Short mmCIF file of C-alpha atoms and ligand atoms in Angstrom, two decimals:
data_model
loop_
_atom_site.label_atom_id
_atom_site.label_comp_id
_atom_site.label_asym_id
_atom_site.label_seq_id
_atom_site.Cartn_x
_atom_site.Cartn_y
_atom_site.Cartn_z
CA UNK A 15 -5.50 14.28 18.19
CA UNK A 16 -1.92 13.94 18.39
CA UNK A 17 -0.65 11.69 15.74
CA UNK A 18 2.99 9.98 14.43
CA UNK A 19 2.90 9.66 10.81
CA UNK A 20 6.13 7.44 10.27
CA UNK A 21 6.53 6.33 6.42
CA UNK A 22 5.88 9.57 4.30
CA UNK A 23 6.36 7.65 0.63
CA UNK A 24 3.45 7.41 -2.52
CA UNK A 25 0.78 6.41 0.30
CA UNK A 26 2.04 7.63 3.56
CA UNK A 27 2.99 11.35 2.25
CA UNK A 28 -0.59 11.97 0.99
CA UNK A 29 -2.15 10.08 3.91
CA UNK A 30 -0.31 12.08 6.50
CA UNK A 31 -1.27 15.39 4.43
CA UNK A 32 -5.32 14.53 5.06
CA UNK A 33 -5.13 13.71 8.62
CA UNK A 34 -3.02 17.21 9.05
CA UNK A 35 -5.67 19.29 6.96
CA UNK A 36 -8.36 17.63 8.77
CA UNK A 37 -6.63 19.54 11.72
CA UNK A 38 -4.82 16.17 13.46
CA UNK A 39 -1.46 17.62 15.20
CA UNK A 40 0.68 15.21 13.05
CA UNK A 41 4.53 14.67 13.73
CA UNK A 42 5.60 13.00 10.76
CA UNK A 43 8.74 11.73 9.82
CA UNK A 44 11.02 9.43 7.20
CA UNK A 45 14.41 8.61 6.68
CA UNK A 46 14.45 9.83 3.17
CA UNK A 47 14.58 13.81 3.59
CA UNK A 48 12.59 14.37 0.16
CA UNK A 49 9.75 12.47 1.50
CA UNK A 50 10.17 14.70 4.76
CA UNK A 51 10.46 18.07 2.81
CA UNK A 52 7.55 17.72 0.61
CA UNK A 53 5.39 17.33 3.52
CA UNK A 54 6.95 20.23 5.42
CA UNK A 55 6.14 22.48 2.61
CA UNK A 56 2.64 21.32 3.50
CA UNK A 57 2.79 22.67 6.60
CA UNK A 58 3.30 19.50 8.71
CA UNK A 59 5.93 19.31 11.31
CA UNK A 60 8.51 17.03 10.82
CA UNK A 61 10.38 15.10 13.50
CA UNK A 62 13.83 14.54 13.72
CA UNK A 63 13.33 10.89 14.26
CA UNK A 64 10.53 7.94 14.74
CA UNK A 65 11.38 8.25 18.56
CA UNK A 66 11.11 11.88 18.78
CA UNK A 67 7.90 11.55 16.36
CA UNK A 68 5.92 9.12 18.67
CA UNK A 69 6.54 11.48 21.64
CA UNK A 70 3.29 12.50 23.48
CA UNK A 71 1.80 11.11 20.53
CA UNK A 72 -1.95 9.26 21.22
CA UNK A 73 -1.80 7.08 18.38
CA UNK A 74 0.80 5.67 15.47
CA UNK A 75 0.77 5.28 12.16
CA UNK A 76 3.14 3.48 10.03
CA UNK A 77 3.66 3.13 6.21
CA UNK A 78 6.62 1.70 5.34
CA UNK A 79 7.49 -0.79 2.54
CA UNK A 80 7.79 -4.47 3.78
CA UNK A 81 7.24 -6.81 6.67
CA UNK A 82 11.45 -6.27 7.72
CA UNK A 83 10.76 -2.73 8.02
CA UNK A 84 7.79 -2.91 10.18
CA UNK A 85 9.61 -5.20 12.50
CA UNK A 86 12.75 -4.21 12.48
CA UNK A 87 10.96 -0.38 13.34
CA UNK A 88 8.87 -1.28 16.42
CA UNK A 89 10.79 -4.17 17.68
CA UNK A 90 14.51 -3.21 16.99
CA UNK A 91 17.15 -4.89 14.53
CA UNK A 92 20.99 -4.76 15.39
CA UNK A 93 21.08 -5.13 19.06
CA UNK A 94 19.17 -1.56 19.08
CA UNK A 95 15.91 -1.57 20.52
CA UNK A 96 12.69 -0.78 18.59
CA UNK A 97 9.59 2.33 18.51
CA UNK A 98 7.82 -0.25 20.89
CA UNK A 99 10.54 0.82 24.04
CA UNK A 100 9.45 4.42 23.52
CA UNK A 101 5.57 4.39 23.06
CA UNK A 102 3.48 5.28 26.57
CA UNK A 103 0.88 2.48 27.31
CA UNK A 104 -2.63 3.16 26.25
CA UNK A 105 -1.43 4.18 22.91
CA UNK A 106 -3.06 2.91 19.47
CA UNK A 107 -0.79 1.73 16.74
CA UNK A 108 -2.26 1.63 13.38
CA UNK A 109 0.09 -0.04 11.10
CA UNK A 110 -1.11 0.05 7.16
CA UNK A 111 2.05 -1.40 5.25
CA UNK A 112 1.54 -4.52 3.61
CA UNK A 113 3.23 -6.95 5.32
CA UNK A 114 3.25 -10.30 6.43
CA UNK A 115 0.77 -11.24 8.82
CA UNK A 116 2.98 -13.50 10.94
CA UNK A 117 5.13 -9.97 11.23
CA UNK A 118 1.67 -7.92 12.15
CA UNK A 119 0.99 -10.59 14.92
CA UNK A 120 4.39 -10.48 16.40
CA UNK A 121 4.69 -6.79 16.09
CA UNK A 122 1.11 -7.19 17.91
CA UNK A 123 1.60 -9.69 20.92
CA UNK A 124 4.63 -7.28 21.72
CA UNK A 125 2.36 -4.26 21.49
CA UNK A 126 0.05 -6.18 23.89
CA UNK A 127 2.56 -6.97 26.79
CA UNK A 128 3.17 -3.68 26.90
CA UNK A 129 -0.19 -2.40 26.75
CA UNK A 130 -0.09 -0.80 23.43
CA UNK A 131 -3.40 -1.44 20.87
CA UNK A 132 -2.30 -2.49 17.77
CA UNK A 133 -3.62 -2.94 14.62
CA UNK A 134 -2.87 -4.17 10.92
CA UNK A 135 -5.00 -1.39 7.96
CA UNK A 136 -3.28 -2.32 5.20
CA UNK A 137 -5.05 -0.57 2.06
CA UNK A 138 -6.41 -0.54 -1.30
CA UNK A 139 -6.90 2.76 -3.82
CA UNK A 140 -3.90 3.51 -5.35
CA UNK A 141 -2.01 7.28 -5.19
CA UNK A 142 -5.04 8.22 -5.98
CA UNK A 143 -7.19 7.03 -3.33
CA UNK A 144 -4.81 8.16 -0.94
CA UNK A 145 -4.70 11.65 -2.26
CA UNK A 146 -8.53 12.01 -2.55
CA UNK A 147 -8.72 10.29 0.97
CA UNK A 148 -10.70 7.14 -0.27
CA UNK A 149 -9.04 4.33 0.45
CA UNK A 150 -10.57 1.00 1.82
CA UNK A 151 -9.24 -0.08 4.91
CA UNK A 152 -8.95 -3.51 5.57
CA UNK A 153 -8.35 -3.82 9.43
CA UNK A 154 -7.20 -6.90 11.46
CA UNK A 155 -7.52 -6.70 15.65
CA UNK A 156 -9.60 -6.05 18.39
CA UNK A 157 -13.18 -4.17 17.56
CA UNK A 158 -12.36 -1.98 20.43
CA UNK A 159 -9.05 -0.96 18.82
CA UNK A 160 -11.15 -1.07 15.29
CA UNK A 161 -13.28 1.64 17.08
CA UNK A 162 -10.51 3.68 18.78
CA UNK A 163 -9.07 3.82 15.29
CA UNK A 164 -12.27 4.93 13.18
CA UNK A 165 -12.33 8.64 13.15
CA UNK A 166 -8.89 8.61 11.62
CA UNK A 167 -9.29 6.17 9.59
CA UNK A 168 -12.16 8.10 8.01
CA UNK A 169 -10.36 10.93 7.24
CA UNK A 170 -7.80 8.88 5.05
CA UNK A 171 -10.44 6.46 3.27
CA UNK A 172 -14.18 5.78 2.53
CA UNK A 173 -14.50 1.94 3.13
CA UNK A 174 -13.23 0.54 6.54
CA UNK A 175 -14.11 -3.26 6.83
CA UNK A 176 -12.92 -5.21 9.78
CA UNK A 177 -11.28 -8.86 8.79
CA UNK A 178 -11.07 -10.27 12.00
CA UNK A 179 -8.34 -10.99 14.87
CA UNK A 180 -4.88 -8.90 14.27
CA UNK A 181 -3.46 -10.51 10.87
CA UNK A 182 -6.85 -10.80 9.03
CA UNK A 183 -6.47 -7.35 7.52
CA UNK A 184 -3.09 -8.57 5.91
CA UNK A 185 -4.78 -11.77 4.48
CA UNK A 186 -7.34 -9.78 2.84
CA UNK A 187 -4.85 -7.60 1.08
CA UNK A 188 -2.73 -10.15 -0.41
CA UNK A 189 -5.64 -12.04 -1.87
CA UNK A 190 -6.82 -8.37 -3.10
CA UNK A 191 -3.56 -7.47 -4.92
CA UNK A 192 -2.90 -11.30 -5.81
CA UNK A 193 -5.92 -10.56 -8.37
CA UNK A 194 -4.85 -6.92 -9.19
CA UNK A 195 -1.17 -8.39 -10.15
CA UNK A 196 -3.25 -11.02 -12.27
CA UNK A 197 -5.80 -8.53 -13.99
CA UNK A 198 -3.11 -6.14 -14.41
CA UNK A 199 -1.44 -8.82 -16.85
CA UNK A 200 -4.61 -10.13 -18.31
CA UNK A 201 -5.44 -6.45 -19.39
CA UNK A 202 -1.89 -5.58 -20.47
CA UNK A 203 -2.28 -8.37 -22.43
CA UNK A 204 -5.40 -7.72 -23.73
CA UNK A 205 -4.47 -4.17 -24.88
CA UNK A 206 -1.55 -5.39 -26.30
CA UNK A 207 -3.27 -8.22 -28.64
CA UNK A 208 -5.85 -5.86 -30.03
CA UNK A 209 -3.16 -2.95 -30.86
CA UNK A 210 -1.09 -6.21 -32.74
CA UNK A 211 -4.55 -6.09 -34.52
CA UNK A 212 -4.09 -2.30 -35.74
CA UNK A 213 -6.75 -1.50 -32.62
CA UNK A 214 -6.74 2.36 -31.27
CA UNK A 215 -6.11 1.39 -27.17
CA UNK A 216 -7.94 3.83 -26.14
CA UNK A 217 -10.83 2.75 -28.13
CA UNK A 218 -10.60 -0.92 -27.40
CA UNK A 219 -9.81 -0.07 -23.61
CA UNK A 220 -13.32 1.77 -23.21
CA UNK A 221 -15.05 -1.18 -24.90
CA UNK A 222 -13.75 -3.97 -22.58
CA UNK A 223 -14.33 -1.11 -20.07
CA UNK A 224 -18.23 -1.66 -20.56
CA UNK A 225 -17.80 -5.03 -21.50
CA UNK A 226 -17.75 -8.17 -19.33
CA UNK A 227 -13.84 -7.41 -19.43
CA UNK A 228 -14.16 -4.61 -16.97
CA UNK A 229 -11.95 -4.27 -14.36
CA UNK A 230 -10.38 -1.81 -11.87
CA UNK A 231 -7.08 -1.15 -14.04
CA UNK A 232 -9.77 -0.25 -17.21
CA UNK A 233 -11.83 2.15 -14.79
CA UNK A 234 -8.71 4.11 -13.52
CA UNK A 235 -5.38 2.59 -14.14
CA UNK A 236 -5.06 1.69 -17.74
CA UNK A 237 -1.72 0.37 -17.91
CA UNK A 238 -1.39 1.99 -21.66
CA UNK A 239 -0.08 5.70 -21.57
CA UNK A 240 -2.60 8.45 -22.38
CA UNK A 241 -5.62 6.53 -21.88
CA UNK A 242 -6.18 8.00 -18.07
CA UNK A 243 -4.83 11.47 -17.50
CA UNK A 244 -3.11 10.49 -13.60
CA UNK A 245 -2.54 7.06 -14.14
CA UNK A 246 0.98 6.41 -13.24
CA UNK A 247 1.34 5.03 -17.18
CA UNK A 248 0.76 8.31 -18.91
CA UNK A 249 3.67 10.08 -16.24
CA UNK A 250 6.25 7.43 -17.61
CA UNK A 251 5.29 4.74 -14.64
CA UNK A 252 6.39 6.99 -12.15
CA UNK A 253 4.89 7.55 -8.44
CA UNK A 254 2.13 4.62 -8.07
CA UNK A 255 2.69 1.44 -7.24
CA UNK A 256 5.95 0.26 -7.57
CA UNK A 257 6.77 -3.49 -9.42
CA UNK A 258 8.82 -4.36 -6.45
CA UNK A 259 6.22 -4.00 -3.89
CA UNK A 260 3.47 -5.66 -6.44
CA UNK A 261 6.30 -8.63 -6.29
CA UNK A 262 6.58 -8.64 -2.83
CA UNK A 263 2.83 -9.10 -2.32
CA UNK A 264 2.97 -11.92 -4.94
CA UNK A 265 5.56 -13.48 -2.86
CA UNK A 266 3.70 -13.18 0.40
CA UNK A 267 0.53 -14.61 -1.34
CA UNK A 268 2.59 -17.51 -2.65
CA UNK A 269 3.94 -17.93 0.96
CA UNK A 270 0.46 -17.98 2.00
CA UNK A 271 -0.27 -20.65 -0.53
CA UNK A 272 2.18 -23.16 0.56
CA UNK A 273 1.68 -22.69 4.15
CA UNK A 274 -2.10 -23.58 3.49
CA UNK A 275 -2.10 -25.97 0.78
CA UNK A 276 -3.83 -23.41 -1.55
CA UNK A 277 -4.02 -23.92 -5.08
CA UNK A 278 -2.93 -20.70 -6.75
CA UNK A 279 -1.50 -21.58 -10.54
CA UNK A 280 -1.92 -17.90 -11.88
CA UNK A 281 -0.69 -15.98 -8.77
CA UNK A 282 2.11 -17.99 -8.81
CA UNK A 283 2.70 -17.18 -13.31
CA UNK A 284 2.14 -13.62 -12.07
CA UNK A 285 4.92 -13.75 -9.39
CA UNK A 286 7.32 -15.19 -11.85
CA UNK A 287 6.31 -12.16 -15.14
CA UNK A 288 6.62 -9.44 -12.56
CA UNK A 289 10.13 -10.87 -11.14
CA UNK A 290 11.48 -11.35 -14.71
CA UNK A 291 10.08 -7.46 -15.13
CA UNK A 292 12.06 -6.21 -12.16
CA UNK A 293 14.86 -7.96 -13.15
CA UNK A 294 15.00 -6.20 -16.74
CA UNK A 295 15.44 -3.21 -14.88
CA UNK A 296 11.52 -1.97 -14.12
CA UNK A 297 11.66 -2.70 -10.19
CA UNK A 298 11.05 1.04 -9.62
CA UNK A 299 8.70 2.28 -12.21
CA UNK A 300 4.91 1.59 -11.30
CA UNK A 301 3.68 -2.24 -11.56
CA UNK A 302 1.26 -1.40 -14.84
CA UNK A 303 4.38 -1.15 -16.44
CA UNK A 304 4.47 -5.04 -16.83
CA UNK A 305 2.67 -4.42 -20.09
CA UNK A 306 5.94 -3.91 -21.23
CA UNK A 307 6.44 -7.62 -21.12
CA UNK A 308 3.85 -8.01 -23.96
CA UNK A 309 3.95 -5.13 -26.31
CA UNK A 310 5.55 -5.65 -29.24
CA UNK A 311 8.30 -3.61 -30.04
P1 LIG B 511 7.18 4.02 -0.86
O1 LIG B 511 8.39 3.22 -1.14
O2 LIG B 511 6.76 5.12 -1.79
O3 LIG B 511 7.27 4.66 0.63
C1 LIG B 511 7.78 3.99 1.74
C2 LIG B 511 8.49 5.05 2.60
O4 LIG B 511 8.89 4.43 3.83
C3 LIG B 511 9.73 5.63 1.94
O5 LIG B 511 9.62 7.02 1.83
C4 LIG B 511 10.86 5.20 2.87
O6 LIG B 511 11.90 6.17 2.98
C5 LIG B 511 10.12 5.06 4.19
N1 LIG B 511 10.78 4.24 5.22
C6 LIG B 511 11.31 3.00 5.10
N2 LIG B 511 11.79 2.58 6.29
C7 LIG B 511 11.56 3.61 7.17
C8 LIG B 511 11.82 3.77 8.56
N3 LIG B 511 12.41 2.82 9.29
N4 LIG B 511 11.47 4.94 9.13
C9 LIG B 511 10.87 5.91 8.41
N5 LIG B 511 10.59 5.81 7.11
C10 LIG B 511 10.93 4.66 6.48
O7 LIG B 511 6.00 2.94 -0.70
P2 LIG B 511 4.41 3.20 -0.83
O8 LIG B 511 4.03 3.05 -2.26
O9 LIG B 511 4.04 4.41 -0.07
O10 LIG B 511 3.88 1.89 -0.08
C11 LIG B 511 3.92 1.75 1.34
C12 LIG B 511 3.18 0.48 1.71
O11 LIG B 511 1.84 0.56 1.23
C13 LIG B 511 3.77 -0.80 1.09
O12 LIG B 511 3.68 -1.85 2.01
C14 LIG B 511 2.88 -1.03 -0.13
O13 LIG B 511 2.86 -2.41 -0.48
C15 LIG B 511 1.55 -0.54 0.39
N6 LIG B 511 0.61 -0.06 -0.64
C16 LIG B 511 1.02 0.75 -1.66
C17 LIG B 511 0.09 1.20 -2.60
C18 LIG B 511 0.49 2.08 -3.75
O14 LIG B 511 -0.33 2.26 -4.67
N7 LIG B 511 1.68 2.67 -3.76
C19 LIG B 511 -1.26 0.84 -2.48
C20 LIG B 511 -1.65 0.06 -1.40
C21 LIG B 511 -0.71 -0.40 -0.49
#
């Protein structure tokens, strides 16, 4: 199949790589030229633009940061017109940023009166899910788009669960990272209390591991450095899952929150630690770093 990668960053570059050596004719592009040339030295072509990229292509896929991106992208920004005047009708757009779902639905309803399928994927798994290709997709939209969508889909991740109408897929993922941004804390915090205590981390992470502490960040992201090999915390926070995007997710669960009356007292205390955390200067290292916050020393 002939796909447009557009977004080649922590996710997109490794997601882009699996479709290509699953033997997809990707076109892939981003405006930083890093992002471009490590792909290239894959052996993926690279486009000169997002308009030359989605040329011929059958179906779209886009990975970019925030909900601005993703809308300014397909529907234009600046008096210049979007992605959306350039892609042939019939064509499937899979869009798996996190972004607002308001922004998926317009991005969507324009798709439609053009007769473009569209649909929000926005996913869970880390760098490393990505990489190994087993990422859960969380997919808002029509179940015939779902189904046009599938095969790919598959070669990028190993859960696929459809939400509902276009939208859903975005809900899901901001309650799913609202609790990541909490647990992340909570075990930060955790680690940090026992090692005030003289604890080894590594020692007391592996017992709250198999203890009713468990969680996803003690299975494969301790947020302590050395405790898991290609964790973004023992490569000094770098690559991952950067602080700002865990913020923005905060924010668009908070959003979420007001707009339905939802009572959400520790998403919101999560927001506000990760903000002050950004603002000290960590915006750009990987979100586990907020155990910085509560280390001593
Ligand atoms: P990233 O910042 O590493 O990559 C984003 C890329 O998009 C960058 O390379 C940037 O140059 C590119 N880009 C921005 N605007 C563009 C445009 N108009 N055209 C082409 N390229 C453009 O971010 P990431 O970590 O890959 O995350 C991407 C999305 O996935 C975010 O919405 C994030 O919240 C979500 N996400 C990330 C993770 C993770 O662990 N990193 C996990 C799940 C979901």
């Amino acid at each position: 199949m002939k796909i447009a990668f557009i977004g080649l960053g922590n996710m997109g570059g490794p997601m882009a790589l699996n479709l290509h050596k699953a033997g997809h004719e990707v076109q892939a592009f981003d405006l930083s030229k890093p992002a471009c040339d490590k792909l290239a030295a894959e052996g993926v072509a690279i486009a000169a633009s997002a308009t030359a990229a989605v040329q011929g292509a059958e179906a779209i896929i886009t990975m970019l940061p925030a909900s601005h991106h993703v809308e300014a992208l397909f529907l234009g920004s600046n008096g210049q017109s979007g992605l959306l005047a350039h892609i042939a009708k019939g064509t499937l757009v899979i869009d798996s940023s996190t972004i607002a779902a308001a922004t998926s639905q317009k991005v969507a309803q324009a798709a439609q009166a053009q007769g473009v399928d569209f649909i929000d994927a926005p996913v869970s798994g880390g760098t490393g899910g990505a990489i190994a290709g087993t990422l859960t997709f969380m997919v808002g939209g029509a179940a015939a788009a779902l189904e046009r969508a599938r095969p790919l889909l598959e070669k990028m991740g190993a859960s696929i669960f459809h939400a509902g109408a276009v939208g859903a897929g975005q809900t899901a993922k901001i309650c799913n990272n609202m609790l990541l941004g909490i647990l992340m804390v909570g075990t930060s915090e955790a680690i940090a209390l026992g090692m005030a205590n003289g604890l080894d981390p590594k020692v007391l992470s592996e017992i709250m591991r198999r203890s009713s502490g468990g969680n996803w960040a003690l299975e494969k992201y301790n947020p302590f450095p050395g405790v898991h090999e290609n964790a973004p915390a023992s490569k000094g926070y770098a690559g991952g899952f950067g602080t700002d995007l865990m913020l923005k997710d905060l924010g668009l669960a908070q959003e979420n929150a007001i707009a339905t009356k939802s009572s959400t007292p520790l998403g919101g205390l999560a927001r506000a630690i990760y903000a002050a955390h950004s603002m000290a200067g960590h915006g750009g290292e990987d979100f586990s770093s907020v155990i910085k916050m509560v280390q001593k020393g």
